[in-house]
PDB file of C-alpha atoms in Angstrom:
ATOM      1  CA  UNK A 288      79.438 187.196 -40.281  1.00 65.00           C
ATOM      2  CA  UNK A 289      78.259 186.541 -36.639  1.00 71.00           C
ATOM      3  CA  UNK A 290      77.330 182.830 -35.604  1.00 73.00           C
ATOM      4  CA  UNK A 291      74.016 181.562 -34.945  1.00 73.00           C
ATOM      5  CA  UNK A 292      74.252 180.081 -31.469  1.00 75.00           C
ATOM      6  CA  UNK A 293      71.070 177.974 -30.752  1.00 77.00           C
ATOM      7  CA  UNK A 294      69.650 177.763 -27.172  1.00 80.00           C
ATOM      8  CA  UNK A 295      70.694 174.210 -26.765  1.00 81.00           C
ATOM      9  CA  UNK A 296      74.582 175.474 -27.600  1.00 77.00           C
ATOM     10  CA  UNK A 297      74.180 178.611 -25.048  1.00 79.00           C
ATOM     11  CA  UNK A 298      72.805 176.109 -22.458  1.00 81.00           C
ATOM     12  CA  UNK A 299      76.043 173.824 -22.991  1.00 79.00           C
ATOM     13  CA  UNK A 300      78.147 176.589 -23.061  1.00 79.00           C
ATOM     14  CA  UNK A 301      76.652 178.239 -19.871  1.00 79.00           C
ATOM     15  CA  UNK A 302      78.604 175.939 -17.586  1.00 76.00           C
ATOM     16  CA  UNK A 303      81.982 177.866 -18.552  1.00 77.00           C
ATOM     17  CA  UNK A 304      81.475 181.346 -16.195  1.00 80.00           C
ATOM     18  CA  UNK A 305      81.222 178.623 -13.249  1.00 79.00           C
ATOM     19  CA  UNK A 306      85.127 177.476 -13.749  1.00 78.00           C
ATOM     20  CA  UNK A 307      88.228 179.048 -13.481  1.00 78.00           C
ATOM     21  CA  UNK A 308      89.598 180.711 -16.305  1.00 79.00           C
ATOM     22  CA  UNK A 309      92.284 177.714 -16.556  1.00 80.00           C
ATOM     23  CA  UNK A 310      89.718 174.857 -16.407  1.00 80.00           C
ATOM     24  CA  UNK A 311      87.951 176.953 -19.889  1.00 80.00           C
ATOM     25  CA  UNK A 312      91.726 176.772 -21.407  1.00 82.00           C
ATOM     26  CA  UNK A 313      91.993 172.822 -20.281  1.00 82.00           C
ATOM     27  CA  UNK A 314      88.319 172.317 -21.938  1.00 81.00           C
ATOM     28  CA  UNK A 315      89.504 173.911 -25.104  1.00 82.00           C
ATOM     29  CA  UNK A 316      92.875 171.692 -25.272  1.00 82.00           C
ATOM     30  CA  UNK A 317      90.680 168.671 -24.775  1.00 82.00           C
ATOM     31  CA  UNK A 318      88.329 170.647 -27.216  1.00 83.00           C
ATOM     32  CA  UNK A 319      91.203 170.087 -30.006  1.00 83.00           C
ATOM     33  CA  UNK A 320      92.138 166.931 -28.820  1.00 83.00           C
ATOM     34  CA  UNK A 321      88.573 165.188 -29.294  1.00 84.00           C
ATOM     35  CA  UNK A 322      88.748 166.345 -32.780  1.00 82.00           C
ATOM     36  CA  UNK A 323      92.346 165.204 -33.560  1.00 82.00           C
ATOM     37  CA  UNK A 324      91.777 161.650 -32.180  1.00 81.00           C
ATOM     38  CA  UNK A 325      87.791 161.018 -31.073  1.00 79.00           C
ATOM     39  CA  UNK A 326      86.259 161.336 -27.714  1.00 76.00           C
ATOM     40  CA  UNK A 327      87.534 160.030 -24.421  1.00 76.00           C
ATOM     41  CA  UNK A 328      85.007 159.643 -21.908  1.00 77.00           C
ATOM     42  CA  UNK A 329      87.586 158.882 -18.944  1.00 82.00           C
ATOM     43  CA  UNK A 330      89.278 162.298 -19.726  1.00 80.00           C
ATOM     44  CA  UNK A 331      85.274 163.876 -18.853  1.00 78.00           C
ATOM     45  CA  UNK A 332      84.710 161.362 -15.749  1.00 82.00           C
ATOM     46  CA  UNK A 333      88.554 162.820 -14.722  1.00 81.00           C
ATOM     47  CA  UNK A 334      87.037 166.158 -14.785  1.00 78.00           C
ATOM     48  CA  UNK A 335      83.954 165.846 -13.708  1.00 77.00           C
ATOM     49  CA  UNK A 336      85.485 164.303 -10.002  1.00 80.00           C
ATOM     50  CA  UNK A 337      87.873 167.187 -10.289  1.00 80.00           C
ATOM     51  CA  UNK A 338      85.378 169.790 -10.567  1.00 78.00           C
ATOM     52  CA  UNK A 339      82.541 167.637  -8.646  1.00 78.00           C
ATOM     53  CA  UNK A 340      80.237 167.922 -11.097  1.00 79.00           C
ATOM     54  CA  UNK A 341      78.710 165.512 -13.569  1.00 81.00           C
ATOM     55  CA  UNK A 342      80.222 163.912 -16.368  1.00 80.00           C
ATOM     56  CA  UNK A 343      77.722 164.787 -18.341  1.00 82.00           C
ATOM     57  CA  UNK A 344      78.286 168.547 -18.252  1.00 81.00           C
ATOM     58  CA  UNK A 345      81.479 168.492 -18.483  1.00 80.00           C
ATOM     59  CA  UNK A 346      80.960 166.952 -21.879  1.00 83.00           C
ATOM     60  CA  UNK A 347      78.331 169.442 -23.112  1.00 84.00           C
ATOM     61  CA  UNK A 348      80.584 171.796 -21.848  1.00 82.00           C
ATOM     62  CA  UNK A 349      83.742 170.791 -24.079  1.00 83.00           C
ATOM     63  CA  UNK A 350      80.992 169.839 -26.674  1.00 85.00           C
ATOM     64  CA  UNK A 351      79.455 173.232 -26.691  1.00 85.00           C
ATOM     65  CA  UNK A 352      83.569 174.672 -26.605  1.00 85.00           C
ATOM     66  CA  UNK A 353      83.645 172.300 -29.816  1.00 85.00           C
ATOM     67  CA  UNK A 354      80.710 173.557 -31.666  1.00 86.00           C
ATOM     68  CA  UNK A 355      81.954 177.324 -31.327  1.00 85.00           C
ATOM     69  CA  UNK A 356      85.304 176.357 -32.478  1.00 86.00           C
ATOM     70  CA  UNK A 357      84.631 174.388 -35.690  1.00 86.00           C
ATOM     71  CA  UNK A 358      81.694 176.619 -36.727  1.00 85.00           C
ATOM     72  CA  UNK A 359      84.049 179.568 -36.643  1.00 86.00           C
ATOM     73  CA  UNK A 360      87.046 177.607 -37.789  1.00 85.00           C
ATOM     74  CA  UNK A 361      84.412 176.483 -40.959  1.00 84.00           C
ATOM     75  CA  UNK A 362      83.447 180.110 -41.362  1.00 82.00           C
ATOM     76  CA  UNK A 363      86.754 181.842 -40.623  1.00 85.00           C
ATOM     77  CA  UNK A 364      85.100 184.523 -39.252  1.00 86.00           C
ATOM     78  CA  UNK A 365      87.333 187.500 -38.017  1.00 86.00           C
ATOM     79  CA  UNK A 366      88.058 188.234 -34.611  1.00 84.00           C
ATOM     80  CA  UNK A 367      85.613 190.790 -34.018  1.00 86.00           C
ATOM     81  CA  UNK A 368      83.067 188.727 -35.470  1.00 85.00           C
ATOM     82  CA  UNK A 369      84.117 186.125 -32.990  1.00 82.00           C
ATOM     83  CA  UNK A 370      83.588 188.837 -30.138  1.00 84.00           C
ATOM     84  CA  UNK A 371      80.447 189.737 -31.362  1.00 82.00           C
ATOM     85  CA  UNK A 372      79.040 186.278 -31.612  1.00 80.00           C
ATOM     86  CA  UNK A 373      80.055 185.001 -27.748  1.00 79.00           C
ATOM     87  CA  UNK A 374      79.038 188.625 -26.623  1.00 81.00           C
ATOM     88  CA  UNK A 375      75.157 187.044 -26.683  1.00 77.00           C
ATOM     89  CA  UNK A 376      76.535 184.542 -24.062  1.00 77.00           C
ATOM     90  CA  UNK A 377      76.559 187.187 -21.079  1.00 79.00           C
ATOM     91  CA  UNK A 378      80.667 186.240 -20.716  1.00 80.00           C
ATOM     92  CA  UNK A 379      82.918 187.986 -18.874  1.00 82.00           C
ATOM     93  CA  UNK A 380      85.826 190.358 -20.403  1.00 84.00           C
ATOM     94  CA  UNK A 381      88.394 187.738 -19.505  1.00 85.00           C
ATOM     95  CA  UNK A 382      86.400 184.379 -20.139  1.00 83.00           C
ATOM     96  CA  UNK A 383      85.568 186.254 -23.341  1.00 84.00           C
ATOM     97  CA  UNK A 384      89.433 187.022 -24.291  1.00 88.00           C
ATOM     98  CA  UNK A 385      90.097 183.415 -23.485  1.00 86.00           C
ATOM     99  CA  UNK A 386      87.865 181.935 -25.923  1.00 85.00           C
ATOM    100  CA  UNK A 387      88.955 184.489 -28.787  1.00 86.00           C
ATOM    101  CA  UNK A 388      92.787 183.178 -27.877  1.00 87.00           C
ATOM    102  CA  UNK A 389      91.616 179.779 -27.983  1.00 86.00           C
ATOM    103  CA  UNK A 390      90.027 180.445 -31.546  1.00 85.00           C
ATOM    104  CA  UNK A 391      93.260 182.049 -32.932  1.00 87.00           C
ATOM    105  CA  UNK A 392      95.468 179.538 -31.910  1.00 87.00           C
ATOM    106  CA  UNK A 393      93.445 176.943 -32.805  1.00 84.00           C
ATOM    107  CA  UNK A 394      91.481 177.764 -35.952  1.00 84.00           C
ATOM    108  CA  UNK A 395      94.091 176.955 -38.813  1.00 87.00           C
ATOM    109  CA  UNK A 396      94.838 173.572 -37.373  1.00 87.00           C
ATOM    110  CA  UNK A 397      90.795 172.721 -36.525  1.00 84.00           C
ATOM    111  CA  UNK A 398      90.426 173.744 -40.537  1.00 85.00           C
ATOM    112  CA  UNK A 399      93.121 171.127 -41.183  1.00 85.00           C
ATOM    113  CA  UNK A 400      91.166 168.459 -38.955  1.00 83.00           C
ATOM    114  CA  UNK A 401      88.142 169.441 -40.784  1.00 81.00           C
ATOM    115  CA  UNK A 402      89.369 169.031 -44.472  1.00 80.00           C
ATOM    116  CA  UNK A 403      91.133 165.708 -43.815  1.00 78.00           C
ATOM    117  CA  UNK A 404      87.562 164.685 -41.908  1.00 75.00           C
ATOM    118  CA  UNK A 405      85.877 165.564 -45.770  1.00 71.00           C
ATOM    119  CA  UNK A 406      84.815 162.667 -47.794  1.00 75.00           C
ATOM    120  CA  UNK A 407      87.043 162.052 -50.885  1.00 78.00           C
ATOM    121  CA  UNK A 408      83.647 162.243 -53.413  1.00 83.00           C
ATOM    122  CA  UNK A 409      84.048 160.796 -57.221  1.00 87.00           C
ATOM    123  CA  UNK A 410      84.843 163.532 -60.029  1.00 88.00           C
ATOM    124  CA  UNK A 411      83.294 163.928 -63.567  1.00 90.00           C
ATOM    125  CA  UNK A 412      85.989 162.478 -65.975  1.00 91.00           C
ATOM    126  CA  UNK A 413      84.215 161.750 -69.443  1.00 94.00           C
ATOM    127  CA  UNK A 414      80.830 160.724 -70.769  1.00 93.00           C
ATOM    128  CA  UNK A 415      79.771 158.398 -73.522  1.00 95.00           C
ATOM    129  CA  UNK A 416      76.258 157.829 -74.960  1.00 93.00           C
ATOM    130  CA  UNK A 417      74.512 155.847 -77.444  1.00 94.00           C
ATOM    131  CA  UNK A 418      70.668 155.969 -78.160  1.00 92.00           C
ATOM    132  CA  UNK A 419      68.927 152.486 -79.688  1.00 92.00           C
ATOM    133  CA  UNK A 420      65.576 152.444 -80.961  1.00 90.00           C
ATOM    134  CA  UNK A 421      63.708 149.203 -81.225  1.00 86.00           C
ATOM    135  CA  UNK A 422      61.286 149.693 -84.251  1.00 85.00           C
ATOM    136  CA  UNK A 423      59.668 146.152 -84.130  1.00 83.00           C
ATOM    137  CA  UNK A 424      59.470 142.788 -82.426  1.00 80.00           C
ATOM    138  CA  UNK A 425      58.540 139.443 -83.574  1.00 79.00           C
ATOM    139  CA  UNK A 426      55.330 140.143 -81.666  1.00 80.00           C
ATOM    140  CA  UNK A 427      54.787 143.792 -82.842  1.00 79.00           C
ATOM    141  CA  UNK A 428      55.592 144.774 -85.597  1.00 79.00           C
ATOM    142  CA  UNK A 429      55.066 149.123 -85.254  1.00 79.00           C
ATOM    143  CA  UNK A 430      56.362 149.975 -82.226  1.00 80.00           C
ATOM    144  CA  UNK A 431      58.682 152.579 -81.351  1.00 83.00           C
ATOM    145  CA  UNK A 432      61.135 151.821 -77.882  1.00 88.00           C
ATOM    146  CA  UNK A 433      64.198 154.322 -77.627  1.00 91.00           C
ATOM    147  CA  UNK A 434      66.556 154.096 -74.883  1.00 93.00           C
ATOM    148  CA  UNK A 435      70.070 155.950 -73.922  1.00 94.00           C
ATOM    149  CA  UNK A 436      72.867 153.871 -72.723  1.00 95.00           C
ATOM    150  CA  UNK A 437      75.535 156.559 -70.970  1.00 93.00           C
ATOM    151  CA  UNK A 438      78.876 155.141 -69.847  1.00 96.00           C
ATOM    152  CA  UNK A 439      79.787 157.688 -67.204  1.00 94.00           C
ATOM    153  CA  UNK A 440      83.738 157.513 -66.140  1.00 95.00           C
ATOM    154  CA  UNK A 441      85.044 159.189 -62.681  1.00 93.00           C
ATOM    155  CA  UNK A 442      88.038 159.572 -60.536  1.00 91.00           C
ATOM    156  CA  UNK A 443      88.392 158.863 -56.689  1.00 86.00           C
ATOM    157  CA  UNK A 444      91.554 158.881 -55.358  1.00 80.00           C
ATOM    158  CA  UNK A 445      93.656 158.627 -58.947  1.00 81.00           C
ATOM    159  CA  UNK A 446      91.726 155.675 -60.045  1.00 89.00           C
ATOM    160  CA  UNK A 447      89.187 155.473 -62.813  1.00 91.00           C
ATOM    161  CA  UNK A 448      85.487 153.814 -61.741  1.00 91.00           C
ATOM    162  CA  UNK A 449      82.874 153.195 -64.351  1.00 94.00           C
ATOM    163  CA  UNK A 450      79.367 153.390 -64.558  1.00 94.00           C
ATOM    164  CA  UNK A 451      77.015 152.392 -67.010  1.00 95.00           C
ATOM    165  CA  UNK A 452      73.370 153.597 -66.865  1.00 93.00           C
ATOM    166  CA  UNK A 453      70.336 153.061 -68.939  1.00 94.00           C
ATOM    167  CA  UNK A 454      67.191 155.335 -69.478  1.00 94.00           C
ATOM    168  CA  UNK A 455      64.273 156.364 -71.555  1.00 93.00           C
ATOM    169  CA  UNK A 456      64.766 159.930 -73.001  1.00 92.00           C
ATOM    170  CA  UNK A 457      61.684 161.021 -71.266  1.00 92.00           C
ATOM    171  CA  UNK A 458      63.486 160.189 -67.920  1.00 93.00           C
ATOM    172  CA  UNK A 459      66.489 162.050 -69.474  1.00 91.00           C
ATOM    173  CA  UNK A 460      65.124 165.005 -70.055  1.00 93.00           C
ATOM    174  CA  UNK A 461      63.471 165.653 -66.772  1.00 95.00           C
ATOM    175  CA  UNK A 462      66.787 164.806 -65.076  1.00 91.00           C
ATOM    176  CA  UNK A 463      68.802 167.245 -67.137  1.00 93.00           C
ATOM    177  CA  UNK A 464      65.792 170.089 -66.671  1.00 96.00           C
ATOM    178  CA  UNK A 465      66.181 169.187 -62.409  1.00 96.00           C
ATOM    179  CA  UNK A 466      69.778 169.318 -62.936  1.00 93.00           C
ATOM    180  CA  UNK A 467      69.578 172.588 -65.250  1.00 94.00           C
ATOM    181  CA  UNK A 468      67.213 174.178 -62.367  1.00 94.00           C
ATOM    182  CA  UNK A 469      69.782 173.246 -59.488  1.00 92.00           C
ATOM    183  CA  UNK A 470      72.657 175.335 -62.001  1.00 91.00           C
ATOM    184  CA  UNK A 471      70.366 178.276 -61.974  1.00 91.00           C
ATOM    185  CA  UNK A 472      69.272 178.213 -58.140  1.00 90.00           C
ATOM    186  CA  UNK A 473      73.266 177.784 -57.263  1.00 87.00           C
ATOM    187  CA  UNK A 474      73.685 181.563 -59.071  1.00 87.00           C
ATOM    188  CA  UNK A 475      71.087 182.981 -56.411  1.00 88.00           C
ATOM    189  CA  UNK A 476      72.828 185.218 -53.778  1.00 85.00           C
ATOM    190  CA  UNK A 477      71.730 182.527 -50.869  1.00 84.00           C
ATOM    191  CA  UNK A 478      73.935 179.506 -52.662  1.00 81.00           C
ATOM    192  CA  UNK A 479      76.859 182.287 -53.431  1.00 80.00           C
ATOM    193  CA  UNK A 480      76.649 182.704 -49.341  1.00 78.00           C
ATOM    194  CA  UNK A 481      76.467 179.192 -48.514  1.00 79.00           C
ATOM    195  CA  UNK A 482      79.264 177.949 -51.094  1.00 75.00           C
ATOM    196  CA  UNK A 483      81.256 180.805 -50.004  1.00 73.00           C
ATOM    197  CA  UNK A 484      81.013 179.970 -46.086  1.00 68.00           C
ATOM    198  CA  UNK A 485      81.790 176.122 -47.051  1.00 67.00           C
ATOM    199  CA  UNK A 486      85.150 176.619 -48.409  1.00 57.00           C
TER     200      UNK A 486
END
């Protein structure tokens, strides 16, 4: 699977052929570092005075450096995949067998970064339901009001969280058609790919 670089990325990535080959192996430690402990715009103004250039592109350029490595990283894409994709950039042979280093030392760690980084959602535990039907009213006497009372329970982080929800059954029954059409449209090949890619 090759990576789909946008123009913006390829612009941000362009300032890389203008540096020495050990300035592109600084950006990618710094690279790592922002996404172990946040960005640090004194390490770019550092830089920038080193290489007497902006600030600003040095950060696109360890920005764009970023976005390659976590994309493949999320993707594990193989190595010749990874050759493939930065071929597009018009690289040199040895700028390009810098970055591919720089991906295989880095990518196992960058997935670690990125898993921890994942929000901790709420799991499915057990469901209760009751329905109640009010047949009449002091005020009317025929009428006919059902309503379902579910008591969902869920798990975040080992503890249990409860909530209670109340509906018609019309409003049921469109929400468990919309939730029977998202089952279906997750066994199309596009959601295999996608789900597939995620993990």
């Amino acid at each position: 699977m090759l990576l789909d670089l946008s123009e913006e990325h390829k612009e941000h990535l362009a300032f890389l052929p203008q540096v020495d080959s050990a300035v592109v192996a600084e950006f990618g430690r710094i690279a790592v570092e922002f996404l172990r402990r946040g960005s640090n715009p004194k390490i770019y103004e550092g830089a920038a005075r080193k290489l007497s250039v902006s600030s600003d592109t040095v950060q696109h350029g360890v920005e764009g450096l970023i976005h390659l490595l976590t994309e493949s990283s999320k993707l594990m894409i193989s190595e010749l995949d990874f050759q493939d994709s930065i071929f597009v950039l018009g690289f040199s042979e040895e700028l390009n067998k810098l970055l591919l280093q720089l991906y295989l030392d880095n990518r196992k760690e960058i997935r670690t970064i990125l898993s921890e980084l994942a929000p901790d959602l709420p799991s499915y535990h057990s469901l209760e339901w009751r329905l109640d039907v009010q047949l009449a009213s002091r005020s009317l006497r025929q009428q006919m009001k059902p309503s379902v009372t579910i008591k969902l329970h869920l798990n975040q982080n080992g503890d249990h969280n409860t909530q209670v929800l109340q509906t018609d059954p019309a409003t049921l029954l469109h929400l468990v058609q919309q939730l029977e059409q998202a089952l279906e449209e997750m066994k199309t090949n596009h959601c295999r790919r996608v789900v597939r890619n995620i993990k």
